[in-house]
CSV table of C-alpha atoms in Angstrom, one decimal:
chain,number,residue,atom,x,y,z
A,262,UNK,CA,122.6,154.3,147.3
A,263,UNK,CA,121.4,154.1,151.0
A,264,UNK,CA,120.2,150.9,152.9
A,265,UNK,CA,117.0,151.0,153.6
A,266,UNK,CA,117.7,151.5,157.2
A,267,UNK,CA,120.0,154.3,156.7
A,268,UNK,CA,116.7,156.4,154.7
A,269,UNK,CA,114.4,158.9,156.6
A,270,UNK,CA,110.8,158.0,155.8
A,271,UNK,CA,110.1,160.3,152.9
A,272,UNK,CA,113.3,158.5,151.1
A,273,UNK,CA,111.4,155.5,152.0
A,274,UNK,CA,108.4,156.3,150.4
A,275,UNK,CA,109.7,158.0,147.3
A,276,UNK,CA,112.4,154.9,146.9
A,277,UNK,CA,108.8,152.5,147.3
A,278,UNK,CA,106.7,155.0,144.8
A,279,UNK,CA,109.9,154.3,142.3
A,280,UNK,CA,109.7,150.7,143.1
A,281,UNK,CA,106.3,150.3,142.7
A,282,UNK,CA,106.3,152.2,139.1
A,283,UNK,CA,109.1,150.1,138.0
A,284,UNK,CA,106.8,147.0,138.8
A,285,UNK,CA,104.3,148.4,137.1
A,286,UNK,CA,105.6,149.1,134.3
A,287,UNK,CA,107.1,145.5,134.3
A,288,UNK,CA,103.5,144.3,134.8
A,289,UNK,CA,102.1,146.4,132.2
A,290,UNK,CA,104.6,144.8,129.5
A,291,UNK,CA,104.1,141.1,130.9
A,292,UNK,CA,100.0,141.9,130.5
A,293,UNK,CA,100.7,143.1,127.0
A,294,UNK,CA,103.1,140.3,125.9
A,295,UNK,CA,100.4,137.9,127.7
A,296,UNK,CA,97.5,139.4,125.5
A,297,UNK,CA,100.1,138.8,122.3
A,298,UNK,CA,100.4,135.9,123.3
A,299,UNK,CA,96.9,134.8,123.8
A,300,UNK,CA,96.0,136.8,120.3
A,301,UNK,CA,98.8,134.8,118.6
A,302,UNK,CA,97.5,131.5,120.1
A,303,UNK,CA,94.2,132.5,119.4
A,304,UNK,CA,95.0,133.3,116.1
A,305,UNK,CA,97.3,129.7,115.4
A,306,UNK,CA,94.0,128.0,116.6
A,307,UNK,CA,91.3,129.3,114.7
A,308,UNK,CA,94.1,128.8,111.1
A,309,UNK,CA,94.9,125.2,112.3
A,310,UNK,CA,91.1,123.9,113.5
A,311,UNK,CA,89.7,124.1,110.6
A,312,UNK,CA,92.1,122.4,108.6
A,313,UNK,CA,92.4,119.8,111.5
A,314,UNK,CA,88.4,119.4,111.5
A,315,UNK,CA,89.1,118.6,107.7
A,316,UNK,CA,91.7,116.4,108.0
A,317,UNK,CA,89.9,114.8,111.2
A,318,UNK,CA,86.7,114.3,108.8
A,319,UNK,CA,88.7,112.8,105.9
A,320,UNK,CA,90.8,110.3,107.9
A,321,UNK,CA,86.6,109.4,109.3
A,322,UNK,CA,86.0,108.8,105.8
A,323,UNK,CA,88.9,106.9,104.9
A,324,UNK,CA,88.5,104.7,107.6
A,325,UNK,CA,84.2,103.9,107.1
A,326,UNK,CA,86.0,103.1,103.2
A,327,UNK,CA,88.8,100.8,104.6
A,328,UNK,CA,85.9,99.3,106.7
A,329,UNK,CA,83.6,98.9,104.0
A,330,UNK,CA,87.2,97.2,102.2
A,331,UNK,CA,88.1,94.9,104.5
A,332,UNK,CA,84.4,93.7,105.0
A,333,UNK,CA,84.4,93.0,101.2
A,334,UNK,CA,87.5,91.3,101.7
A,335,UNK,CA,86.6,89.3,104.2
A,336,UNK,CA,83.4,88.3,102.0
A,337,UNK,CA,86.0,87.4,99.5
A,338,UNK,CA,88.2,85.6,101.5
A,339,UNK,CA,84.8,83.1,102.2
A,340,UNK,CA,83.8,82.7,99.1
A,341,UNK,CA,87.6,81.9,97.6
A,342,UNK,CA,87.7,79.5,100.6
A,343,UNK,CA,84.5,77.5,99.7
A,344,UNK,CA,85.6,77.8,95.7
A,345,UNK,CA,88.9,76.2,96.6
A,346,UNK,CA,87.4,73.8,98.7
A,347,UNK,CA,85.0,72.6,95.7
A,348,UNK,CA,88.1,72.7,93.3
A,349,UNK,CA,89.9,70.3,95.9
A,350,UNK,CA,86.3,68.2,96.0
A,351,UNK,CA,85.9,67.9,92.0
A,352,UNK,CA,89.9,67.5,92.1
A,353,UNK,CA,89.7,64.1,94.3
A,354,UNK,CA,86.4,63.3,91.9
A,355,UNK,CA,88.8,63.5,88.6
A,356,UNK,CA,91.7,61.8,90.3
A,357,UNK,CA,89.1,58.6,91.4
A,358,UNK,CA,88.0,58.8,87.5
A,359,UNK,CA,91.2,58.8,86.1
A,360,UNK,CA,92.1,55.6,89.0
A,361,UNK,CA,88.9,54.3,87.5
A,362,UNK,CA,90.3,54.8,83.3
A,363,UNK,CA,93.6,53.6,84.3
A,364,UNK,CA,91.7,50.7,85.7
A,365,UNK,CA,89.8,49.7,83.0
A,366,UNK,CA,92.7,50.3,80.8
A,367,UNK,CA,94.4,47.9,82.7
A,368,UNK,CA,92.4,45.4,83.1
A,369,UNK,CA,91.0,45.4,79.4
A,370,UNK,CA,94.5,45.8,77.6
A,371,UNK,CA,94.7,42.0,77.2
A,372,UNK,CA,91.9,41.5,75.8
A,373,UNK,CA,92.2,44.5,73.7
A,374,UNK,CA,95.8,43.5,72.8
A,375,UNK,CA,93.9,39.8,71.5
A,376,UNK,CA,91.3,41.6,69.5
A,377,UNK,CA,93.6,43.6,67.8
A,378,UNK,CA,96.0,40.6,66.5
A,379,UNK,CA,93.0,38.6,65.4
A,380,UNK,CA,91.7,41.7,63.2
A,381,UNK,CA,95.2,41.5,62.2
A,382,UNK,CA,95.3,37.9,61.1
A,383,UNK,CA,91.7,38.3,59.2
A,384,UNK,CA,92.9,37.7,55.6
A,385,UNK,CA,91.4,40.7,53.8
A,386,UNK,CA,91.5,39.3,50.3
A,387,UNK,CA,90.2,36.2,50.9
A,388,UNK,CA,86.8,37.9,52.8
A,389,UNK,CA,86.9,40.4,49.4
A,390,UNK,CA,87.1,37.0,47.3
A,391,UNK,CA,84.6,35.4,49.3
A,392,UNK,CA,82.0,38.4,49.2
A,393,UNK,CA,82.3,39.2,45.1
A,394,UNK,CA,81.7,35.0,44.6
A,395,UNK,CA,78.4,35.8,47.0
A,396,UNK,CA,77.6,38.4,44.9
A,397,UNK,CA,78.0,36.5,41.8
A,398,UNK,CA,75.8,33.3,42.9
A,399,UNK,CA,73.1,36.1,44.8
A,400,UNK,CA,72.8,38.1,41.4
A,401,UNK,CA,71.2,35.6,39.1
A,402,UNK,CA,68.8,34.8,42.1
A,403,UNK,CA,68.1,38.0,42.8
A,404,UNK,CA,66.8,38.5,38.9
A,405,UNK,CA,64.9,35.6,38.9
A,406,UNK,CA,62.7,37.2,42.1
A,407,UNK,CA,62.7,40.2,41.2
A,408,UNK,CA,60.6,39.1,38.0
């Protein structure tokens, strides 16, 4: 093959006509695989849109729901806060009546302790003894009234 400064004009021209259908040709494949290309993307994106629309409109749902979740939560969370706050309120309330029990217990348990030994040291039979000679002296009076 000649240099391009060694060819006569016609060689010039027919070696630049070859060229140039060469290129062509090369351009007419590159346009082709471009248009299969585009098809093929085009394609791709009208299969995966949709089902990225979809999945785009449920994660919008599932967020409004977790939302809606953590406002009930937080609603929740309030109301447990003021319930355990009342607990601890009616809590301290029982501990200051049981101090208040405990007290009374205290401060009462001689005196109980004294009651209880002189109910001990009451002579039942002698009060039973004492009661049916009552009832013996009442009974001829109460006859003699009732008259």
């Amino acid at each position: 093959m000649k240099t391009p400064e060694e060819m006569n004009e016609r060689e010039l021209m027919i070696e630049t006509l070859r060229n140039e259908r060469i290129n062509a040709k090369y351009q007419t494949m590159a346009g082709i695989g471009c248009l299969v290309l585009a098809v093929i993307v085009t394609i791709a994106f009208a299969i995966i849109m949709p089902r990225a629309i979809h999945t785009l409109e449920k994660v919008n749902t599932t967020l409004t729901q977790a939302n809606t979740t953590l406002a009930q939560i937080q609603t929740t969370m309030s109301k447990l806060e003021t319930t355990v706050d009342q607990a601890q309120v009616s809590l301290d309330q029982i501990d200051e009546a049981v101090r208040n029990v405990n007290t009374l217990v205290e401060d009462n348990t001689d005196i109980l302790n004294n009651t209880i030994r002189d109910i001990s040291e009451i002579d039942f039979k002698t009060l039973n003894d004492s009661i049916q000679d009552l009832n013996r002296v009442i009974q001829p009076l109460s006859r003699f009234f009732s008259r």
